[in-house]
mmCIF file of C-alpha atoms in Angstrom:
data_model
loop_
_atom_site.group_PDB
_atom_site.id
_atom_site.type_symbol
_atom_site.label_atom_id
_atom_site.label_comp_id
_atom_site.label_asym_id
_atom_site.label_seq_id
_atom_site.Cartn_x
_atom_site.Cartn_y
_atom_site.Cartn_z
ATOM 1 C CA UNK L 1 -69.022 63.137 10.036
ATOM 2 C CA UNK L 2 -68.107 61.015 13.065
ATOM 3 C CA UNK L 3 -65.727 62.216 15.821
ATOM 4 C CA UNK L 4 -62.385 60.705 15.961
ATOM 5 C CA UNK L 5 -62.828 59.942 19.689
ATOM 6 C CA UNK L 6 -66.137 59.223 21.287
ATOM 7 C CA UNK L 7 -67.446 58.075 24.616
ATOM 8 C CA UNK L 8 -68.401 54.415 24.577
ATOM 9 C CA UNK L 9 -70.771 52.226 26.756
ATOM 10 C CA UNK L 10 -69.436 50.220 29.598
ATOM 11 C CA UNK L 11 -68.157 46.872 28.887
ATOM 12 C CA UNK L 12 -70.359 43.812 30.242
ATOM 13 C CA UNK L 13 -67.344 42.881 32.514
ATOM 14 C CA UNK L 14 -67.708 46.263 34.054
ATOM 15 C CA UNK L 15 -64.601 47.751 32.529
ATOM 16 C CA UNK L 16 -65.247 51.262 31.092
ATOM 17 C CA UNK L 17 -64.285 51.481 27.425
ATOM 18 C CA UNK L 18 -63.554 55.022 27.817
ATOM 19 C CA UNK L 19 -62.604 57.363 24.671
ATOM 20 C CA UNK L 20 -61.206 55.600 21.618
ATOM 21 C CA UNK L 21 -59.180 56.670 18.688
ATOM 22 C CA UNK L 22 -61.043 55.646 15.649
ATOM 23 C CA UNK L 23 -58.085 56.781 13.294
ATOM 24 C CA UNK L 24 -55.252 54.972 15.372
ATOM 25 C CA UNK L 25 -52.819 53.131 13.200
ATOM 26 C CA UNK L 26 -49.563 51.587 14.234
ATOM 27 C CA UNK L 27 -47.028 52.465 11.627
ATOM 28 C CA UNK L 28 -44.752 49.342 10.681
ATOM 29 C CA UNK L 29 -41.416 49.446 12.379
ATOM 30 C CA UNK L 30 -39.661 46.714 10.586
ATOM 31 C CA UNK L 31 -39.915 43.821 8.126
ATOM 32 C CA UNK L 32 -42.171 41.743 10.427
ATOM 33 C CA UNK L 33 -44.524 44.554 10.859
ATOM 34 C CA UNK L 34 -44.677 45.314 7.166
ATOM 35 C CA UNK L 35 -45.451 41.481 6.442
ATOM 36 C CA UNK L 36 -48.299 41.664 9.003
ATOM 37 C CA UNK L 37 -49.766 44.624 7.581
ATOM 38 C CA UNK L 38 -49.452 43.273 4.084
ATOM 39 C CA UNK L 39 -51.358 40.113 4.993
ATOM 40 C CA UNK L 40 -54.077 42.131 6.471
ATOM 41 C CA UNK L 41 -54.392 44.323 3.348
ATOM 42 C CA UNK L 42 -54.480 41.286 1.386
ATOM 43 C CA UNK L 43 -57.299 39.825 3.353
ATOM 44 C CA UNK L 44 -59.179 43.021 3.141
ATOM 45 C CA UNK L 45 -59.362 42.771 -0.694
ATOM 46 C CA UNK L 46 -61.313 39.568 -0.387
ATOM 47 C CA UNK L 47 -63.692 40.947 2.114
ATOM 48 C CA UNK L 48 -64.438 43.942 -0.106
ATOM 49 C CA UNK L 49 -64.795 41.720 -3.075
ATOM 50 C CA UNK L 50 -67.407 39.524 -1.455
ATOM 51 C CA UNK L 51 -69.391 41.815 0.466
ATOM 52 C CA UNK L 52 -68.847 45.406 -0.657
ATOM 53 C CA UNK L 53 -71.337 47.404 1.482
ATOM 54 C CA UNK L 54 -73.197 44.390 2.941
ATOM 55 C CA UNK L 55 -71.830 45.137 6.488
ATOM 56 C CA UNK L 56 -73.924 42.904 8.510
ATOM 57 C CA UNK L 57 -73.053 39.786 6.379
ATOM 58 C CA UNK L 58 -69.311 40.932 6.386
ATOM 59 C CA UNK L 59 -69.568 41.034 10.024
ATOM 60 C CA UNK L 60 -70.863 37.556 10.390
ATOM 61 C CA UNK L 61 -68.084 36.028 8.301
ATOM 62 C CA UNK L 62 -65.147 38.229 9.581
ATOM 63 C CA UNK L 63 -66.311 37.760 13.149
ATOM 64 C CA UNK L 64 -65.975 34.101 12.690
ATOM 65 C CA UNK L 65 -62.423 34.423 11.764
ATOM 66 C CA UNK L 66 -61.815 37.127 14.721
ATOM 67 C CA UNK L 67 -62.634 34.621 17.333
ATOM 68 C CA UNK L 68 -59.847 32.182 16.241
ATOM 69 C CA UNK L 69 -56.803 34.315 17.395
ATOM 70 C CA UNK L 70 -57.589 34.766 20.992
ATOM 71 C CA UNK L 71 -58.375 31.110 21.403
ATOM 72 C CA UNK L 72 -55.294 29.952 19.730
ATOM 73 C CA UNK L 73 -53.142 32.530 21.513
ATOM 74 C CA UNK L 74 -54.573 31.540 24.879
ATOM 75 C CA UNK L 75 -54.060 27.800 24.245
ATOM 76 C CA UNK L 76 -50.390 28.276 23.198
ATOM 77 C CA UNK L 77 -49.641 30.727 26.054
ATOM 78 C CA UNK L 78 -51.202 28.276 28.414
ATOM 79 C CA UNK L 79 -48.844 25.401 27.142
ATOM 80 C CA UNK L 80 -45.766 27.567 27.163
ATOM 81 C CA UNK L 81 -46.553 28.781 30.819
ATOM 82 C CA UNK L 82 -46.690 25.077 31.701
ATOM 83 C CA UNK L 83 -43.507 24.104 29.825
ATOM 84 C CA UNK L 84 -41.400 26.990 31.435
ATOM 85 C CA UNK L 85 -43.278 26.637 34.885
ATOM 86 C CA UNK L 86 -43.858 30.395 34.885
ATOM 87 C CA UNK L 87 -46.692 32.798 35.370
ATOM 88 C CA UNK L 88 -48.405 34.019 32.287
ATOM 89 C CA UNK L 89 -48.773 37.637 33.346
ATOM 90 C CA UNK L 90 -52.377 37.770 32.466
ATOM 91 C CA UNK L 91 -51.883 37.022 28.816
ATOM 92 C CA UNK L 92 -54.272 33.846 28.933
ATOM 93 C CA UNK L 93 -57.253 35.399 30.410
ATOM 94 C CA UNK L 94 -56.901 38.239 28.256
ATOM 95 C CA UNK L 95 -56.787 36.259 25.043
ATOM 96 C CA UNK L 96 -59.443 33.896 26.039
ATOM 97 C CA UNK L 97 -61.686 36.788 26.953
ATOM 98 C CA UNK L 98 -60.933 38.270 23.545
ATOM 99 C CA UNK L 99 -62.051 34.960 21.820
ATOM 100 C CA UNK L 100 -65.307 34.935 23.889
ATOM 101 C CA UNK L 101 -66.052 38.628 23.079
ATOM 102 C CA UNK L 102 -65.640 37.928 19.234
ATOM 103 C CA UNK L 103 -67.793 35.032 19.580
ATOM 104 C CA UNK L 104 -70.569 37.151 21.155
ATOM 105 C CA UNK L 105 -70.085 39.790 18.311
ATOM 106 C CA UNK L 106 -70.843 36.832 15.738
ATOM 107 C CA UNK L 107 -73.791 35.612 17.753
ATOM 108 C CA UNK L 108 -75.205 39.077 17.723
ATOM 109 C CA UNK L 109 -74.800 39.709 13.939
ATOM 110 C CA UNK L 110 -76.147 36.290 13.016
ATOM 111 C CA UNK L 111 -79.483 37.517 14.724
ATOM 112 C CA UNK L 112 -79.178 40.693 12.547
ATOM 113 C CA UNK L 113 -77.895 39.560 9.247
ATOM 114 C CA UNK L 114 -79.242 35.881 8.949
ATOM 115 C CA UNK L 115 -76.516 34.385 6.816
ATOM 116 C CA UNK L 116 -77.218 32.630 3.698
ATOM 117 C CA UNK L 117 -76.003 28.938 3.002
ATOM 118 C CA UNK L 118 -73.213 30.261 0.861
ATOM 119 C CA UNK L 119 -72.028 32.440 3.698
ATOM 120 C CA UNK L 120 -72.373 29.694 6.136
ATOM 121 C CA UNK L 121 -70.038 27.715 3.754
ATOM 122 C CA UNK L 122 -67.625 30.677 3.687
ATOM 123 C CA UNK L 123 -67.633 30.717 7.541
ATOM 124 C CA UNK L 124 -66.885 26.897 7.513
ATOM 125 C CA UNK L 125 -64.082 27.118 5.194
ATOM 126 C CA UNK L 126 -62.735 30.497 6.371
ATOM 127 C CA UNK L 127 -62.369 29.297 9.721
ATOM 128 C CA UNK L 128 -60.742 25.913 8.930
ATOM 129 C CA UNK L 129 -58.032 27.430 6.934
ATOM 130 C CA UNK L 130 -57.465 30.486 9.108
ATOM 131 C CA UNK L 131 -57.361 28.462 12.247
ATOM 132 C CA UNK L 132 -54.422 26.337 10.937
ATOM 133 C CA UNK L 133 -52.485 29.054 9.317
ATOM 134 C CA UNK L 134 -52.738 31.245 12.552
ATOM 135 C CA UNK L 135 -51.838 28.293 14.762
ATOM 136 C CA UNK L 136 -48.675 27.816 12.743
ATOM 137 C CA UNK L 137 -47.874 31.497 12.604
ATOM 138 C CA UNK L 138 -48.281 31.765 16.493
ATOM 139 C CA UNK L 139 -46.251 28.834 17.103
ATOM 140 C CA UNK L 140 -43.264 30.077 15.296
ATOM 141 C CA UNK L 141 -43.889 33.836 15.147
ATOM 142 C CA UNK L 142 -46.167 35.008 18.051
ATOM 143 C CA UNK L 143 -45.134 38.608 17.741
ATOM 144 C CA UNK L 144 -46.206 38.721 14.107
ATOM 145 C CA UNK L 145 -49.268 36.875 14.921
ATOM 146 C CA UNK L 146 -50.274 39.603 17.500
ATOM 147 C CA UNK L 147 -49.309 42.376 14.986
ATOM 148 C CA UNK L 148 -51.588 40.663 12.252
ATOM 149 C CA UNK L 149 -54.473 40.857 14.880
ATOM 150 C CA UNK L 150 -53.697 44.463 15.731
ATOM 151 C CA UNK L 151 -53.924 45.351 11.939
ATOM 152 C CA UNK L 152 -57.020 43.168 11.643
ATOM 153 C CA UNK L 153 -58.709 45.059 14.481
ATOM 154 C CA UNK L 154 -57.748 48.383 12.954
ATOM 155 C CA UNK L 155 -59.602 47.391 9.616
ATOM 156 C CA UNK L 156 -62.580 46.179 11.824
ATOM 157 C CA UNK L 157 -62.723 49.628 13.447
ATOM 158 C CA UNK L 158 -62.757 51.248 9.949
ATOM 159 C CA UNK L 159 -65.503 48.848 8.766
ATOM 160 C CA UNK L 160 -67.751 49.351 11.737
ATOM 161 C CA UNK L 161 -67.211 53.094 11.536
ATOM 162 C CA UNK L 162 -68.442 52.847 7.754
ATOM 163 C CA UNK L 163 -71.311 50.598 8.992
ATOM 164 C CA UNK L 164 -72.411 53.238 11.404
ATOM 165 C CA UNK L 165 -72.156 55.853 8.867
ATOM 166 C CA UNK L 166 -74.600 53.929 6.626
ATOM 167 C CA UNK L 167 -77.061 53.495 9.506
ATOM 168 C CA UNK L 168 -76.874 57.371 10.302
ATOM 169 C CA UNK L 169 -77.365 58.076 6.603
ATOM 170 C CA UNK L 170 -80.575 55.827 6.613
ATOM 171 C CA UNK L 171 -78.889 53.588 3.896
ATOM 172 C CA UNK L 172 -79.205 50.695 6.421
ATOM 173 C CA UNK L 173 -82.253 50.328 8.656
ATOM 174 C CA UNK L 174 -81.584 51.099 12.250
ATOM 175 C CA UNK L 175 -83.212 47.871 13.430
ATOM 176 C CA UNK L 176 -83.920 46.907 17.182
ATOM 177 C CA UNK L 177 -80.824 45.307 18.869
ATOM 178 C CA UNK L 178 -81.298 41.664 19.589
ATOM 179 C CA UNK L 179 -81.869 40.791 23.175
ATOM 180 C CA UNK L 180 -78.542 38.963 23.267
ATOM 181 C CA UNK L 181 -76.706 42.033 22.570
ATOM 182 C CA UNK L 182 -78.866 44.140 25.082
ATOM 183 C CA UNK L 183 -78.064 41.678 27.897
ATOM 184 C CA UNK L 184 -74.388 41.309 26.962
ATOM 185 C CA UNK L 185 -73.520 45.041 26.716
ATOM 186 C CA UNK L 186 -76.009 46.086 29.158
ATOM 187 C CA UNK L 187 -77.752 48.197 26.588
ATOM 188 C CA UNK L 188 -81.020 50.112 27.174
ATOM 189 C CA UNK L 189 -84.263 48.043 26.280
ATOM 190 C CA UNK L 190 -84.945 50.212 23.313
ATOM 191 C CA UNK L 191 -81.444 49.749 22.007
ATOM 192 C CA UNK L 192 -80.993 49.692 18.141
ATOM 193 C CA UNK L 193 -78.379 48.548 15.722
ATOM 194 C CA UNK L 194 -76.604 51.758 16.033
ATOM 195 C CA UNK L 195 -75.990 51.020 19.740
ATOM 196 C CA UNK L 196 -74.630 47.618 19.025
ATOM 197 C CA UNK L 197 -72.252 48.782 16.291
ATOM 198 C CA UNK L 198 -70.864 51.418 18.833
ATOM 199 C CA UNK L 199 -70.419 48.803 21.461
ATOM 200 C CA UNK L 200 -68.730 46.209 19.143
ATOM 201 C CA UNK L 201 -66.557 48.907 17.636
ATOM 202 C CA UNK L 202 -65.208 49.859 21.062
ATOM 203 C CA UNK L 203 -64.510 46.186 21.662
ATOM 204 C CA UNK L 204 -62.464 45.900 18.508
ATOM 205 C CA UNK L 205 -60.511 49.160 19.479
ATOM 206 C CA UNK L 206 -59.626 47.463 22.659
ATOM 207 C CA UNK L 207 -58.457 44.259 21.035
ATOM 208 C CA UNK L 208 -56.605 46.365 18.485
ATOM 209 C CA UNK L 209 -54.622 48.256 21.137
ATOM 210 C CA UNK L 210 -54.036 44.984 23.354
ATOM 211 C CA UNK L 211 -52.599 43.049 20.474
ATOM 212 C CA UNK L 212 -50.198 45.801 19.533
ATOM 213 C CA UNK L 213 -49.088 45.984 23.040
ATOM 214 C CA UNK L 214 -48.493 42.196 23.128
ATOM 215 C CA UNK L 215 -46.514 42.476 19.865
ATOM 216 C CA UNK L 216 -44.423 45.258 21.324
ATOM 217 C CA UNK L 217 -43.762 43.213 24.716
ATOM 218 C CA UNK L 218 -42.549 40.296 22.589
ATOM 219 C CA UNK L 219 -40.401 42.516 20.352
ATOM 220 C CA UNK L 220 -38.825 44.044 23.667
ATOM 221 C CA UNK L 221 -38.391 40.415 24.984
#
């Protein structure tokens, strides 16, 4: 059984990831939060139906979608800061860093899972649909948009924890980590899939907490 809090590797940007709470869940406080959670639970049904326990392939498709919110949020925050001629308080850089980080997750798991043509088609369709829906959501309800991402990242932490348990149980082979991942997370030369999952899960926990903070800040005005 995994501990609910574990020490994680150092982030490639030099920011220690510290100890993360693997069971953290933000209880919905109002109708908007409940809508955000409902949307994420609905999306989870489709992910489970398509990929079941094929965690590597699930990661490939979901990380494609996960890389969208940061880029959309960064773009719209940039335009908002220009319109209002004000400082963005670090939001733009944080969101663009999130998008880049999620893209690196995708590039890593493509090396591990090698998606089929059908999964590449799902990536194309999923990204196209999600980008447009999330753009409109962020444009008109940025607080809900950040809450959706916070809940999505909660689910990501759960999925990667399950993935790790399968590796530890020997159900999924603990293959060598791709060189891309070793370089990005500054892992050891002998790093394995297990090390990659732990690093990715720590990233997702950070995005979870940050997006809930953004939603809270927007709620507070």
